[in-house]
Coordinates of C-alpha atoms in Angstrom, one line a residue:
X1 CA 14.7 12.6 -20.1
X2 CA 15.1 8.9 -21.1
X3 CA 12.2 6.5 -20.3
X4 CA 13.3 4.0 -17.8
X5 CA 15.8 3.4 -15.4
X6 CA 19.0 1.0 -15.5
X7 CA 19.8 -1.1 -13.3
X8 CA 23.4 -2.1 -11.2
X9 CA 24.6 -4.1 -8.8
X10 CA 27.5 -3.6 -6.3
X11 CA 30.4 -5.0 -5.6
X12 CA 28.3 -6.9 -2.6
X13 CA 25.9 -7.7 -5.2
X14 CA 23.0 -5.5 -3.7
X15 CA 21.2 -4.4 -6.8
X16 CA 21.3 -0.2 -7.1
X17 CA 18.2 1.1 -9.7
X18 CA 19.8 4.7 -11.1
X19 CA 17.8 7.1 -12.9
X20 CA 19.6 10.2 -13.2
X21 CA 18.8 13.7 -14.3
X22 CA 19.4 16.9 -14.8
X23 CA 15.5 18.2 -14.8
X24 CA 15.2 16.9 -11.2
X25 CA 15.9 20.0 -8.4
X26 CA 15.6 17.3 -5.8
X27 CA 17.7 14.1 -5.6
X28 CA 15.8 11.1 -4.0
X29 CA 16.9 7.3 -2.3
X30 CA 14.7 4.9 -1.9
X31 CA 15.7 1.6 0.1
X32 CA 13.0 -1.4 -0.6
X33 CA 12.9 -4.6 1.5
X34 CA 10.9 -7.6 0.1
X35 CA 9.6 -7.6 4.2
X36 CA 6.2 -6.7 5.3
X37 CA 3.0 -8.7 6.7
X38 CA 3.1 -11.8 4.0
X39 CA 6.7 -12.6 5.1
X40 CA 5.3 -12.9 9.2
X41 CA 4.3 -16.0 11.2
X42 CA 1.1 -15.2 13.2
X43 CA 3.0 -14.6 16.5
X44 CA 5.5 -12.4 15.4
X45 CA 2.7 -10.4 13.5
X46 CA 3.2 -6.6 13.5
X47 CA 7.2 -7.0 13.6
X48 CA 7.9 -5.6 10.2
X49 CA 5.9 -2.5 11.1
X50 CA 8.1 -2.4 14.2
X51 CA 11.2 -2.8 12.9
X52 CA 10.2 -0.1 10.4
X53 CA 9.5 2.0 13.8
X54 CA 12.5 1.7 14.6
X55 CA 15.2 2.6 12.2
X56 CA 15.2 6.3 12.5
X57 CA 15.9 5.9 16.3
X58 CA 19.7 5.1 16.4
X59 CA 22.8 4.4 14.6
X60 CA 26.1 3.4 15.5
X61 CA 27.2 6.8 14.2
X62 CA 24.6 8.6 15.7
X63 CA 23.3 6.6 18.5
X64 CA 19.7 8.2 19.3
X65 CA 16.9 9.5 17.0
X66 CA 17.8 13.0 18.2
X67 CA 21.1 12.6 17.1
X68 CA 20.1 11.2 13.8
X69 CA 17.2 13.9 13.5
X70 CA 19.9 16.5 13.6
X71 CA 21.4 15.1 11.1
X72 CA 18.9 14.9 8.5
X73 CA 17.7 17.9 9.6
X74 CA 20.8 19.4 8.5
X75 CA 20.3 18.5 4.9
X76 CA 16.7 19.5 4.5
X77 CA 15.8 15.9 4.2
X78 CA 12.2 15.0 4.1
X79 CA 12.8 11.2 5.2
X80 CA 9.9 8.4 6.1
X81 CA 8.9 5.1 6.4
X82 CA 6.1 2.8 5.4
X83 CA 5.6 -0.7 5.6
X84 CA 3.1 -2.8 2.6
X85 CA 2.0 -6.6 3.1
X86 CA 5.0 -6.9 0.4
X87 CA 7.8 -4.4 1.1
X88 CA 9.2 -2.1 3.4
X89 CA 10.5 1.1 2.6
X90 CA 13.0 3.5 3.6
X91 CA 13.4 7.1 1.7
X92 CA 15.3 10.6 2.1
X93 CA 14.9 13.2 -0.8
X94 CA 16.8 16.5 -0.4
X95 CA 18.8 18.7 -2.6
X96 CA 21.9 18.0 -5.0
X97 CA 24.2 19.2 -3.2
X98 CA 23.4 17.4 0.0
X99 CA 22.5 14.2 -2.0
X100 CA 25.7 12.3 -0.8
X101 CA 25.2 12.8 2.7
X102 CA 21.7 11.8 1.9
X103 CA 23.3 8.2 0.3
X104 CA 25.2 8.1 3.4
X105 CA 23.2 8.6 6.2
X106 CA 20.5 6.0 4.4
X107 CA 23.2 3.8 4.5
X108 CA 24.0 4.2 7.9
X109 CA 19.9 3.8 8.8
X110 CA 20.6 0.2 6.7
X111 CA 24.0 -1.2 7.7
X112 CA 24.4 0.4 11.3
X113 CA 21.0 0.2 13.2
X114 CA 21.1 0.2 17.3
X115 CA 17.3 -0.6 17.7
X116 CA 18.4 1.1 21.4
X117 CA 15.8 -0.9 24.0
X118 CA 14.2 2.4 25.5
X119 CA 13.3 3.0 22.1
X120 CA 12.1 -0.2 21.2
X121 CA 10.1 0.3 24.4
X122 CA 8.9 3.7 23.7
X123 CA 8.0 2.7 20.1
X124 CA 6.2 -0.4 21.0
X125 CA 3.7 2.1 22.8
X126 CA 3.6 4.5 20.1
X127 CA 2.4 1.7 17.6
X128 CA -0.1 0.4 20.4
X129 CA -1.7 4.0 20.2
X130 CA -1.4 3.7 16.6
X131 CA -3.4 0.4 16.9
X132 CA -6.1 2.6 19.3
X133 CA -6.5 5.1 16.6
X134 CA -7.3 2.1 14.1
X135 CA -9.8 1.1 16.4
X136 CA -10.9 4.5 17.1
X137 CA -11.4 5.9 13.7
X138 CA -14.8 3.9 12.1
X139 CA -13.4 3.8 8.4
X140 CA -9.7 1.9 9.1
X141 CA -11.6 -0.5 11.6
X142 CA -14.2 -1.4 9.4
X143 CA -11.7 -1.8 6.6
X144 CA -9.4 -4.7 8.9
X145 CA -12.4 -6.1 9.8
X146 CA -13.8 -6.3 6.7
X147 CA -9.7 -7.9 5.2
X148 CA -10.6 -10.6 8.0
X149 CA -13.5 -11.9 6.3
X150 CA -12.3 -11.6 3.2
X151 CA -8.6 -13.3 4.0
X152 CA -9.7 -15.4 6.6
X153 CA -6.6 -16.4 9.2
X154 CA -3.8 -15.6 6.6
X155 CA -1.0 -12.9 6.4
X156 CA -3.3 -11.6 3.6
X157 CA -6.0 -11.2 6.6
X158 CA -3.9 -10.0 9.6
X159 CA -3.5 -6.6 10.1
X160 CA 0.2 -5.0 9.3
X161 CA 0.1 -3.5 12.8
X162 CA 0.0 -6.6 14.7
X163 CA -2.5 -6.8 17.6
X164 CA -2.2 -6.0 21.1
X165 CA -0.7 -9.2 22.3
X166 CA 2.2 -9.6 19.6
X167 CA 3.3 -6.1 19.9
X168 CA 3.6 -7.1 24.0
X169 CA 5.4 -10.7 23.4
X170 CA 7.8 -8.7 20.6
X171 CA 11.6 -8.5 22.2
X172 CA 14.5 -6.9 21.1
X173 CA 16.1 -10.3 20.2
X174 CA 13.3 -11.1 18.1
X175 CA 14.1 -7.9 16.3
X176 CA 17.5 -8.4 15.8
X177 CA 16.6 -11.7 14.1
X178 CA 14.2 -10.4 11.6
X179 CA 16.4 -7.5 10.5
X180 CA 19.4 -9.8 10.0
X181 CA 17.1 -12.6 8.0
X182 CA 15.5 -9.9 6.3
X183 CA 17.1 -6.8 5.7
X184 CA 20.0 -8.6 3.2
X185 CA 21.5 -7.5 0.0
X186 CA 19.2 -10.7 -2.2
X187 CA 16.1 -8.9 -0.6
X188 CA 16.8 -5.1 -0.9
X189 CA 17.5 -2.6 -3.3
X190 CA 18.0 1.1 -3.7
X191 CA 16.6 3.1 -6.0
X192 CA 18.0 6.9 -6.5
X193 CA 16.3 9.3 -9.0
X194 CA 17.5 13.1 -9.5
X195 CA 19.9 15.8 -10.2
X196 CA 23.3 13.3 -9.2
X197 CA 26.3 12.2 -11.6
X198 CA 25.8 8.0 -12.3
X199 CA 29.4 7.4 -12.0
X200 CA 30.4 8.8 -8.8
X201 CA 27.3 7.9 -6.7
X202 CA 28.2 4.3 -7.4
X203 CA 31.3 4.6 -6.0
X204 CA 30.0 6.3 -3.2
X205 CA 27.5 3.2 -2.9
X206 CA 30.3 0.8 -3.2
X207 CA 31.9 2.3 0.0
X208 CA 28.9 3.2 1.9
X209 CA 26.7 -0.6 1.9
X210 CA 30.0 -2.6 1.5
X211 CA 29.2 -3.9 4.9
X212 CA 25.2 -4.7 4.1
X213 CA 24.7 -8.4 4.6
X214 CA 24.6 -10.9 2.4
X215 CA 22.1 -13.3 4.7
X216 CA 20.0 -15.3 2.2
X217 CA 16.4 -14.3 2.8
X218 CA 13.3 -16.2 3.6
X219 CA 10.2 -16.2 1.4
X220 CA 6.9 -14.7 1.6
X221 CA 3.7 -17.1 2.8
X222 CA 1.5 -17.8 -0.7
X223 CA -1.9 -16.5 -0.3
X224 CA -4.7 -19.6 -0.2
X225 CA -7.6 -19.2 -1.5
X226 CA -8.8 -22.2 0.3
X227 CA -8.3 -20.3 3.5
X228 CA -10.8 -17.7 3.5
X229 CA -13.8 -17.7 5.2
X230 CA -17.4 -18.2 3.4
X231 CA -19.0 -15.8 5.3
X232 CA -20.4 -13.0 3.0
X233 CA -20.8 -10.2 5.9
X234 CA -21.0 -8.6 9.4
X235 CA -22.8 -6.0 11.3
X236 CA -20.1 -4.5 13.6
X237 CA -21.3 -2.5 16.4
X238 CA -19.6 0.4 18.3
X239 CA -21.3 2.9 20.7
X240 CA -21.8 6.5 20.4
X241 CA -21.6 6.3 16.2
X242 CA -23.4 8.7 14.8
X243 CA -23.9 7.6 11.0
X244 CA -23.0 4.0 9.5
X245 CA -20.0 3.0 7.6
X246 CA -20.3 0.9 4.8
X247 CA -17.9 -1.2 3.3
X248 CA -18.5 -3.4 0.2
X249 CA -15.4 -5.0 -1.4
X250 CA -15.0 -7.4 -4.5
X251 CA -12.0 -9.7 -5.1
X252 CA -10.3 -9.6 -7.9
X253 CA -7.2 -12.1 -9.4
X254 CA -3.4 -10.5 -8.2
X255 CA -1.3 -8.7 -10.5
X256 CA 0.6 -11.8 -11.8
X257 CA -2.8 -13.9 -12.9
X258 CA -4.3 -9.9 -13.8
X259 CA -1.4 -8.7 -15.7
X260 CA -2.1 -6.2 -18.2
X261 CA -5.7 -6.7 -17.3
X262 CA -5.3 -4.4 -14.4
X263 CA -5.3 -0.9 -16.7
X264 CA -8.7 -2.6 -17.2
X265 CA -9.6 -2.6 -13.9
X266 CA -8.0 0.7 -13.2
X267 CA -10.6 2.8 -15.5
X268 CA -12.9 0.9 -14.4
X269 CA -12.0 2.0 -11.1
X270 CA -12.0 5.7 -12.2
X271 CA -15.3 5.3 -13.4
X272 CA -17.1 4.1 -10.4
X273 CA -15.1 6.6 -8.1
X274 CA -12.7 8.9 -9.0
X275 CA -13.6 12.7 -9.6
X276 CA -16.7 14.5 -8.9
X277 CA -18.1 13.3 -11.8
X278 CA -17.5 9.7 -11.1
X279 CA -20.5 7.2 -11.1
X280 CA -20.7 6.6 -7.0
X281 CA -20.1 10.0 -6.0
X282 CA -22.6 11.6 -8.2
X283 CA -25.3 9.2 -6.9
X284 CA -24.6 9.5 -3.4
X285 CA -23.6 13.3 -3.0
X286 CA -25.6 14.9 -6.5
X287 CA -28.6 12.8 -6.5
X288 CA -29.1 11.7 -3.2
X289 CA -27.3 14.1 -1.1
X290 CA -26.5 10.8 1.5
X291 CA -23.1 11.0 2.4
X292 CA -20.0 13.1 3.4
X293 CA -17.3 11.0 2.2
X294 CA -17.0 8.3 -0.5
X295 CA -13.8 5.8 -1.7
X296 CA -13.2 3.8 -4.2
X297 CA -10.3 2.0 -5.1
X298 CA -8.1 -1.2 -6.2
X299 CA -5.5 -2.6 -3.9
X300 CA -3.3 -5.3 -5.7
X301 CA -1.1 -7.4 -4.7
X302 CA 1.1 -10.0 -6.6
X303 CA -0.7 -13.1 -5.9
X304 CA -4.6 -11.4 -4.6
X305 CA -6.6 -8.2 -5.0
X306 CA -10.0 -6.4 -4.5
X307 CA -11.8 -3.5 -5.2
X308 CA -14.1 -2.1 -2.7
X309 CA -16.3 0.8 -2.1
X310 CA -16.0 2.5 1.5
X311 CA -18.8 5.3 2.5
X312 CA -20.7 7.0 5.3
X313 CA -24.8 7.5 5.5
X314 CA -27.5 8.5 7.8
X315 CA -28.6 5.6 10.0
X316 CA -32.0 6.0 8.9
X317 CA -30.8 5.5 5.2
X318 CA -28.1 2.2 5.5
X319 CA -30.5 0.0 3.2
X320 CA -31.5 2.8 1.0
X321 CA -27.8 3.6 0.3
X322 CA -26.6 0.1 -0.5
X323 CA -29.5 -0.7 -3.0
X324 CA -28.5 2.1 -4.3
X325 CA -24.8 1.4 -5.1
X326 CA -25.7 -2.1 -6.1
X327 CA -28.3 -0.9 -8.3
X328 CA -25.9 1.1 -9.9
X329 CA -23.2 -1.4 -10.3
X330 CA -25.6 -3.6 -12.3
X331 CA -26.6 -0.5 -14.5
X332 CA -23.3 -0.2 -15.3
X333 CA -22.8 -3.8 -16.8
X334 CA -26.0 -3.7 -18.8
X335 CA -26.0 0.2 -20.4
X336 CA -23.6 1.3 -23.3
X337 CA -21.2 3.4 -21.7
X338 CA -20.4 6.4 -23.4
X339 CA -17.2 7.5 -25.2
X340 CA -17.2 10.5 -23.1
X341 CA -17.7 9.0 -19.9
X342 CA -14.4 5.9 -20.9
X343 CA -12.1 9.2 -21.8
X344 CA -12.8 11.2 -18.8
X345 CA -12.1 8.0 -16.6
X346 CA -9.0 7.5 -18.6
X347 CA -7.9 10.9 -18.1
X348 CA -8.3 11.0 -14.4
X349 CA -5.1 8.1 -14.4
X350 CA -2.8 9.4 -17.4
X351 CA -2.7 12.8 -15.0
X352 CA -2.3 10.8 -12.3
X353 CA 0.5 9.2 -13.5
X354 CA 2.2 11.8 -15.9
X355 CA 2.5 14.2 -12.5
X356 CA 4.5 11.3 -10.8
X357 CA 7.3 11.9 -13.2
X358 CA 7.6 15.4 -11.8
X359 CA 8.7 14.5 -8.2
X360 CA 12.1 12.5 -7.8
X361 CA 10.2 10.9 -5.0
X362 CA 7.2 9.7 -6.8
X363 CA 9.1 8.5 -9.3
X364 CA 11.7 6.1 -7.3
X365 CA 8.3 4.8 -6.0
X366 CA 7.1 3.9 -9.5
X367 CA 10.3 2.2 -10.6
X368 CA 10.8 0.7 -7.5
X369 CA 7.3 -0.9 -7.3
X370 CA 7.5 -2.1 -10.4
X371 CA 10.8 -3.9 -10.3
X372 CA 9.8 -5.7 -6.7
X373 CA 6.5 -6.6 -8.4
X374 CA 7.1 -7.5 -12.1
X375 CA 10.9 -8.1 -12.1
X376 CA 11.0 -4.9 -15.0
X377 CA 10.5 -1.8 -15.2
X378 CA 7.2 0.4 -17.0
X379 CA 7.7 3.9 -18.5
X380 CA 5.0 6.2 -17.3
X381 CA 4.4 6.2 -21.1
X382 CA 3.8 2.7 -21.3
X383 CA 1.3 2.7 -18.7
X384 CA -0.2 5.9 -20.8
X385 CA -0.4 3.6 -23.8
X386 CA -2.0 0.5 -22.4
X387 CA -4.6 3.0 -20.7
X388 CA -5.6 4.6 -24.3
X389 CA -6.1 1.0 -25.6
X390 CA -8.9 0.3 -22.8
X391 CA -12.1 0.2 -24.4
X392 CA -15.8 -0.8 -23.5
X393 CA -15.5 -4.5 -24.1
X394 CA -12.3 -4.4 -21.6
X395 CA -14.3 -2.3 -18.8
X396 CA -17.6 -5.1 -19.1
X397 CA -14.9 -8.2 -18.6
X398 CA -13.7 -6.8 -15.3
X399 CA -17.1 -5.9 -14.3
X400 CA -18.6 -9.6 -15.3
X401 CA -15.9 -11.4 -13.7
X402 CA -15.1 -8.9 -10.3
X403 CA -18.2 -7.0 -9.9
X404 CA -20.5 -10.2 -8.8
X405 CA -22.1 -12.0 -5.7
X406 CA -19.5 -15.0 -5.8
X407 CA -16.5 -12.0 -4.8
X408 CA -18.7 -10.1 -2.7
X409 CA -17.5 -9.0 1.4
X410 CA -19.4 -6.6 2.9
X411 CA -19.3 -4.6 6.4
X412 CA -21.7 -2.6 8.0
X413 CA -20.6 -0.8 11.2
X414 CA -23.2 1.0 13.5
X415 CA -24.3 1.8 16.8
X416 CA -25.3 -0.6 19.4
X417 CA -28.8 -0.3 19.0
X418 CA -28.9 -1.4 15.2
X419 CA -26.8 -4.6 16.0
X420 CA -29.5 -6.4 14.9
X421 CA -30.2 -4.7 11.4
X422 CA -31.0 -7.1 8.6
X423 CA -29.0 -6.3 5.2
X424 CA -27.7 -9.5 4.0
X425 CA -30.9 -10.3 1.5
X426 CA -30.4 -6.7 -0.5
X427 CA -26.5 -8.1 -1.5
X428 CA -28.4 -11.4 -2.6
X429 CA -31.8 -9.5 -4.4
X430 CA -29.3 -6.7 -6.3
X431 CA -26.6 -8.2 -7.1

């Protein structure tokens, strides 16, 4: 199996990433549309999401999602969606021998789409009860909520659902426009890993996206840093809650200012919260014996970034619980940390990484990520090797620059009754 992909474009200059093989049993496509929540004006907020909705609903081939369903069904195709602040995607994996009806039904989903009114109609509700389960569920409101203050009134702050009163003023005619702006061969390209034959799937390309359009396609809105807000924190309040959610979250630099300083950040990363033997978990569930579930994580983007910590504790034990993380995240920059404890966090992401190159899937995402993002492609073994050269010194630098008061946001949501609860002073003692 060679290391990385190659890269073609068609005769309508749509740029095709191939990565075939023989030691694939499944055969994947993978459309990617530089279109998501950063390419959005704060009216039309949500529409990328809804567009998204929308494109397994109708050809003109097969003009309702049943019809199209059937289809896919057919093949055995496991088929989604998903929709970033920086992309869109579109992907159907199935076996070899269906693969070319795979190429061209994604095709059809791309060049042919209906967006049929009563489905735009019966989508636009399903994504407003997708917006009441956001609100619903205590962790994904906290985390929006928490984006606001760190963002401010920004793409980089707005939710990729929309709100309540875009997803109403969205038309049909507004979603013709988008997808014709948008959806064009300069902002899209296909990436298909697995068991296929180079040659003749880019002939079948050629015939299949010969109509794509050739639109040239706006750019994404820069993130300001001069836009977000200087407010620190928030108590939210919601009734009936039963324990506290807790959300602290650092900003970090984007990829393009972080570069290769983001395997940095990624074992760091690993260190404070993946695996039970990770530093957050093991003081919250071992020695404290506080909380049910615990997250911690990075989400980068090209041009901003943060790392945050998301939990659950008794309401009796909110202040405790947050001392106690920032206590820890201060004992981490001033101990030695041990060889053992750098190589198990290091681990955790070479395994991480080394199973995506078992899945065709997984690994169109890879390649595909990394040539929207970086303009290249990464082996899986390149990322292995810039992971093994992380040491100590490396882990401290992200930790002294990121892990401080200057990047801190912080949310707290509770019940009613604690509205009033005082926790701003323990960010500005600890930390």
């Amino acid at each position: 199996m060679r290391e990385v992909p190659k890269i073609y474009k068609l005769k309508n200059n749509l740029k095709v990433i191939l990565y075939p093989s023989e030691d694939f049993i499944t055969s994947s496509i993978l459309a990617l549309v530089k279109s998501g929540t950063d390419y959005e004006n704060k009216k039309l907020n949500g529409i990328s999401h809804f567009v998204e909705h929308l494109f397994f609903k109708g050809t003109k081939n097969f003009p309702s999602s049943k019809d199209l369903g059937l289809e896919l069904d057919k093949i055995g195709a496991f088929y989604n969606a998903f929709t970033s602040y920086e992309y869109t995607g579109y992907y159907i994996k199935t076996l070899p021998e269906y693969f070319e009806r795979a190429v061209y039904l994604m095709s059809d989903i791309l060049c042919n789409p209906i967006f049929p009114e009563e489905e735009l109609e019966k989508e636009r509700n399903v994504i407003l009860e997708e917006i009441n389960y956001h609100l619903d569920t205590p962790t994904s409101y906290i985390f929006d909520e928490v984006l606001k203050i760190t963002f401010g009134d920004q793409p980089a702050g707005w939710s990729i659902l929309g709100t309540y009163k875009n997803l109403k003023y969205i038309k049909r005619k507004h979603i013709l426009d988008y997808f014709k702006t948008h959806y064009t061969t300069n902002n899209t390209f296909l990436v298909l890993v697995g068991n296929f034959k180079k040659d003749k799937i880019l002939k079948i390309l050629d015939g299949f996206f010969r109509n794509y359009p050739r639109y040239k396609a706006p750019q994404k809105t820069l993130f300001s840093e001069a836009k977000s807000p200087k407010l620190k924190g928030k108590i939210f309040t919601k009734k009936d809650l039963k324990q506290a959610h807790i959300l602290i979250l650092f900003k970090t630099k984007g990829l393009k200012t972080l570069k290769d300083r983001r395997f940095a950040l990624g074992v760091l990363t690993s260190l404070l919260g993946y695996g039970l033997s990770s530093r957050i978990f093991r003081i919250l569930r071992d020695e404290l014996g506080i909380t049910y579930y615990i997250k911690v994580d990075t989400d980068l983007y090209t041009d901003r970034g943060y790392l945050f910590l998301q939990t659950g504790c008794n309401l009796e034990k909110i202040e405790s619980t947050i001392k106690r993380i920032l206590e820890e995240l201060n004992k981490i920059k001033k101990e030695k940390l041990s060889s053992d404890e750098i190589e198990k966090s290091k681990a955790i992401l070479e395994s991480s990484l080394l199973s995506t190159a078992e899945s065709s899937l997984n690994l169109a995402y890879f390649y595909g990520i990394d040539y929207l993002l970086f303009n290249k492609f990464f082996s899986p073994s390149y990322y292995i090797q810039k992971i093994k050269s992380i040491d100590e010194k490396d882990i401290k630098r992200e930790l002294n620059e990121f892990i401080k008061y200057e990047n801190l946001k912080f949310g707290v949501l509770v019940p009613d009754e604690y509205k009033n609860l005082k926790i701003a002073k323990i960010f500005e003692k600890v930390l």
